[in-house]
Amino acid sequence: MEFDLIAKYFTRTTPDAVLGVGDDCALLAPTPGMQLAVSSDMLLEGRHFSPQDSPAGIGHKSLAVNLSDLAAMGATPRWATLSIALPEVNDAWLTAFARGFFRMADLHGIELVGGDTTRGALTLSITVMGEVPPGQALRRDGAQAGDDIWVSGVLGSAAMALAYRQGRLFMEQIDAAKVLPALYLPMPRVELGIALRGIAHSAIDISDGLLGDLGHILERSQVGATLEFAALPTHPVVQGYLHEAVARDCILAGGDDYELCFTAPASQRDAVLAAAASVDTAVTRVGCITAESGLTVMDADGQPMSIEHTGYNHFAAES
Ligand code: ADP
Ligand code: MG
């Protein structure tokens, strides 16, 4: 039964692998001279998605969040494995899930080469492998005092959508419809990460909120930062709710953006903009790295804002 399931839903031709799904191991031939970037992310029903969510969306997002880690490293996606626990074999669910998963895979040229399948509470664990030239990975520990801080796309839309879905924020339905895709169908910034090789000093993907994730760069690089709140790029819908504290929290500390936050020397401003333009991605300069530790967010009047939320902590008491 399980072999049928794997054959039916998860086996496709894998021209980029020596051997794909079906044997005890996949066989992969990395490009000579490249380094492998490897990352895993787990998604649990009830925590990362809810039972009512569309299976195609779950397929899309489960791979997208993993690809986002490759993007943050500047790695070119190559191979993935998918381990999945399923409470039952539901043909409609699996068909739609596989459709969403492989659509995202095809978009970024990553091949599913193996995994594991078992019965249990719906759980997804994906491992992605990518390649990056030696010394060019965008690491968290490379930020330097004086670097500009940049973010891609817009911030806070996914968290706003989640706040709306959870009833913590009232939004007009027409507005909500414009931010919900950010929550359910995030687009990893894979091409931008690759374009920033050799330009950015450090990078991270924003999965747990800007402040928390930038905080990881600061910690690993042993530097501090100043951000300009007014410079943070947001969707026009989000701008309409800025008078709400929830909206401001979503921009600074909301999760699920899957944008890149990166630092680069001021001398590379034109290079950053050219790299971003070459992959049709908006990037915005939002602050700078300081030698003194600590993270300060300035309001529009140049006054430090008081910051209560510094990012979603998976082990904090659930609110
Ligand atoms: P084993 O008992 O040797 O671990 P499995 O029965 O778990 O073998 O898997 C058989 C083959 O199917 C292996 O190549 C494995 O990588 C692949 N596979 C299992 N589950 C999945 C999945 N969900 N997606 C992709 N490949 C899978
Ligand atoms: Mg197995």
mmCIF file with all atom_site columns, N, CA and C in Angstrom, residues 156-165 169 171 179 237-239 241 246-248 250-251:
data_model
loop_
_atom_site.group_PDB
_atom_site.id
_atom_site.type_symbol
_atom_site.label_atom_id
_atom_site.label_alt_id
_atom_site.label_comp_id
_atom_site.label_asym_id
_atom_site.label_entity_id
_atom_site.label_seq_id
_atom_site.pdbx_PDB_ins_code
_atom_site.Cartn_x
_atom_site.Cartn_y
_atom_site.Cartn_z
_atom_site.occupancy
_atom_site.B_iso_or_equiv
_atom_site.pdbx_formal_charge
_atom_site.auth_seq_id
_atom_site.auth_comp_id
_atom_site.auth_asym_id
_atom_site.auth_atom_id
_atom_site.pdbx_PDB_model_num
ATOM 1  N N  . GLY A 1 156 ? 5.075   42.048 6.991  1.00 0.00 ? 156 GLY A N  1
ATOM 2  C CA . GLY A 1 156 ? 3.892   42.086 7.854  1.00 0.00 ? 156 GLY A CA 1
ATOM 3  C C  . GLY A 1 156 ? 2.608   41.574 7.240  1.00 0.00 ? 156 GLY A C  1
ATOM 4  N N  . SER A 1 157 ? 2.584   41.346 5.920  1.00 0.00 ? 157 SER A N  1
ATOM 5  C CA . SER A 1 157 ? 1.318   40.951 5.290  1.00 0.00 ? 157 SER A CA 1
ATOM 6  C C  . SER A 1 157 ? 0.823   39.603 5.805  1.00 0.00 ? 157 SER A C  1
ATOM 7  N N  . ALA A 1 158 ? 1.726   38.635 5.894  1.00 0.00 ? 158 ALA A N  1
ATOM 8  C CA . ALA A 1 158 ? 1.317   37.300 6.330  1.00 0.00 ? 158 ALA A CA 1
ATOM 9  C C  . ALA A 1 158 ? 0.820   37.327 7.775  1.00 0.00 ? 158 ALA A C  1
ATOM 10 N N  . ALA A 1 159 ? 1.524   38.061 8.620  1.00 0.00 ? 159 ALA A N  1
ATOM 11 C CA . ALA A 1 159 ? 1.117   38.134 10.025 1.00 0.00 ? 159 ALA A CA 1
ATOM 12 C C  . ALA A 1 159 ? -0.216  38.867 10.172 1.00 0.00 ? 159 ALA A C  1
ATOM 13 N N  . MET A 1 160 ? -0.442  39.882 9.331  1.00 0.00 ? 160 MET A N  1
ATOM 14 C CA . MET A 1 160 ? -1.733  40.587 9.329  1.00 0.00 ? 160 MET A CA 1
ATOM 15 C C  . MET A 1 160 ? -2.849  39.625 8.943  1.00 0.00 ? 160 MET A C  1
ATOM 16 N N  . ALA A 1 161 ? -2.575  38.827 7.914  1.00 0.00 ? 161 ALA A N  1
ATOM 17 C CA . ALA A 1 161 ? -3.577  37.866 7.462  1.00 0.00 ? 161 ALA A CA 1
ATOM 18 C C  . ALA A 1 161 ? -3.890  36.873 8.574  1.00 0.00 ? 161 ALA A C  1
ATOM 19 N N  . LEU A 1 162 ? -2.849  36.437 9.281  1.00 0.00 ? 162 LEU A N  1
ATOM 20 C CA . LEU A 1 162 ? -3.059  35.485 10.372 1.00 0.00 ? 162 LEU A CA 1
ATOM 21 C C  . LEU A 1 162 ? -3.852  36.129 11.509 1.00 0.00 ? 162 LEU A C  1
ATOM 22 N N  . ALA A 1 163 ? -3.511  37.373 11.840 1.00 0.00 ? 163 ALA A N  1
ATOM 23 C CA . ALA A 1 163 ? -4.243  38.093 12.890 1.00 0.00 ? 163 ALA A CA 1
ATOM 24 C C  . ALA A 1 163 ? -5.714  38.227 12.523 1.00 0.00 ? 163 ALA A C  1
ATOM 25 N N  . TYR A 1 164 ? -5.954  38.457 11.240 1.00 0.00 ? 164 TYR A N  1
ATOM 26 C CA . TYR A 1 164 ? -7.334  38.556 10.746 1.00 0.00 ? 164 TYR A CA 1
ATOM 27 C C  . TYR A 1 164 ? -8.032  37.205 10.885 1.00 0.00 ? 164 TYR A C  1
ATOM 28 N N  . ARG A 1 165 ? -7.359  36.145 10.442 1.00 0.00 ? 165 ARG A N  1
ATOM 29 C CA . ARG A 1 165 ? -7.955  34.808 10.510 1.00 0.00 ? 165 ARG A CA 1
ATOM 30 C C  . ARG A 1 165 ? -8.252  34.406 11.960 1.00 0.00 ? 165 ARG A C  1
ATOM 31 N N  . LEU A 1 169 ? -7.642  40.994 14.668 1.00 0.00 ? 169 LEU A N  1
ATOM 32 C CA . LEU A 1 169 ? -7.634  42.258 13.943 1.00 0.00 ? 169 LEU A CA 1
ATOM 33 C C  . LEU A 1 169 ? -8.823  42.275 13.001 1.00 0.00 ? 169 LEU A C  1
ATOM 34 N N  . MET A 1 171 ? -10.480 43.456 9.711  1.00 0.00 ? 171 MET A N  1
ATOM 35 C CA . MET A 1 171 ? -10.131 44.010 8.400  1.00 0.00 ? 171 MET A CA 1
ATOM 36 C C  . MET A 1 171 ? -11.335 43.911 7.501  1.00 0.00 ? 171 MET A C  1
ATOM 37 N N  . VAL A 1 179 ? -4.095  40.349 1.432  1.00 0.00 ? 179 VAL A N  1
ATOM 38 C CA . VAL A 1 179 ? -2.932  39.907 2.205  1.00 0.00 ? 179 VAL A CA 1
ATOM 39 C C  . VAL A 1 179 ? -2.933  38.406 2.497  1.00 0.00 ? 179 VAL A C  1
ATOM 40 N N  . VAL A 1 237 ? -2.301  47.806 1.803  1.00 0.00 ? 237 VAL A N  1
ATOM 41 C CA . VAL A 1 237 ? -3.373  47.405 2.723  1.00 0.00 ? 237 VAL A CA 1
ATOM 42 C C  . VAL A 1 237 ? -2.892  47.517 4.170  1.00 0.00 ? 237 VAL A C  1
ATOM 43 N N  . VAL A 1 238 ? -1.671  47.069 4.417  1.00 0.00 ? 238 VAL A N  1
ATOM 44 C CA . VAL A 1 238 ? -1.115  47.110 5.773  1.00 0.00 ? 238 VAL A CA 1
ATOM 45 C C  . VAL A 1 238 ? -0.958  48.559 6.225  1.00 0.00 ? 238 VAL A C  1
ATOM 46 N N  . GLN A 1 239 ? -0.548  49.427 5.288  1.00 0.00 ? 239 GLN A N  1
ATOM 47 C CA . GLN A 1 239 ? -0.396  50.851 5.624  1.00 0.00 ? 239 GLN A CA 1
ATOM 48 C C  . GLN A 1 239 ? -1.704  51.448 6.138  1.00 0.00 ? 239 GLN A C  1
ATOM 49 N N  . TYR A 1 241 ? -3.713  50.191 8.073  1.00 0.00 ? 241 TYR A N  1
ATOM 50 C CA . TYR A 1 241 ? -4.029  49.762 9.452  1.00 0.00 ? 241 TYR A CA 1
ATOM 51 C C  . TYR A 1 241 ? -2.922  50.136 10.437 1.00 0.00 ? 241 TYR A C  1
ATOM 52 N N  . VAL A 1 246 ? -1.514  46.197 16.567 1.00 0.00 ? 246 VAL A N  1
ATOM 53 C CA . VAL A 1 246 ? -1.325  44.853 15.990 1.00 0.00 ? 246 VAL A CA 1
ATOM 54 C C  . VAL A 1 246 ? -0.596  44.946 14.653 1.00 0.00 ? 246 VAL A C  1
ATOM 55 N N  . ALA A 1 247 ? -0.962  45.925 13.834 1.00 0.00 ? 247 ALA A N  1
ATOM 56 C CA . ALA A 1 247 ? -0.343  46.062 12.518 1.00 0.00 ? 247 ALA A CA 1
ATOM 57 C C  . ALA A 1 247 ? 1.140   46.399 12.658 1.00 0.00 ? 247 ALA A C  1
ATOM 58 N N  . ARG A 1 248 ? 1.455   47.284 13.602 1.00 0.00 ? 248 ARG A N  1
ATOM 59 C CA . ARG A 1 248 ? 2.873   47.636 13.791 1.00 0.00 ? 248 ARG A CA 1
ATOM 60 C C  . ARG A 1 248 ? 3.664   46.421 14.271 1.00 0.00 ? 248 ARG A C  1
ATOM 61 N N  . CYS A 1 250 ? 2.933   43.363 13.571 1.00 0.00 ? 250 CYS A N  1
ATOM 62 C CA . CYS A 1 250 ? 3.049   42.439 12.437 1.00 0.00 ? 250 CYS A CA 1
ATOM 63 C C  . CYS A 1 250 ? 4.240   42.802 11.556 1.00 0.00 ? 250 CYS A C  1
ATOM 64 N N  . ILE A 1 251 ? 4.461   44.092 11.344 1.00 0.00 ? 251 ILE A N  1
ATOM 65 C CA . ILE A 1 251 ? 5.558   44.540 10.487 1.00 0.00 ? 251 ILE A CA 1
ATOM 66 C C  . ILE A 1 251 ? 6.906   44.236 11.140 1.00 0.00 ? 251 ILE A C  1
#
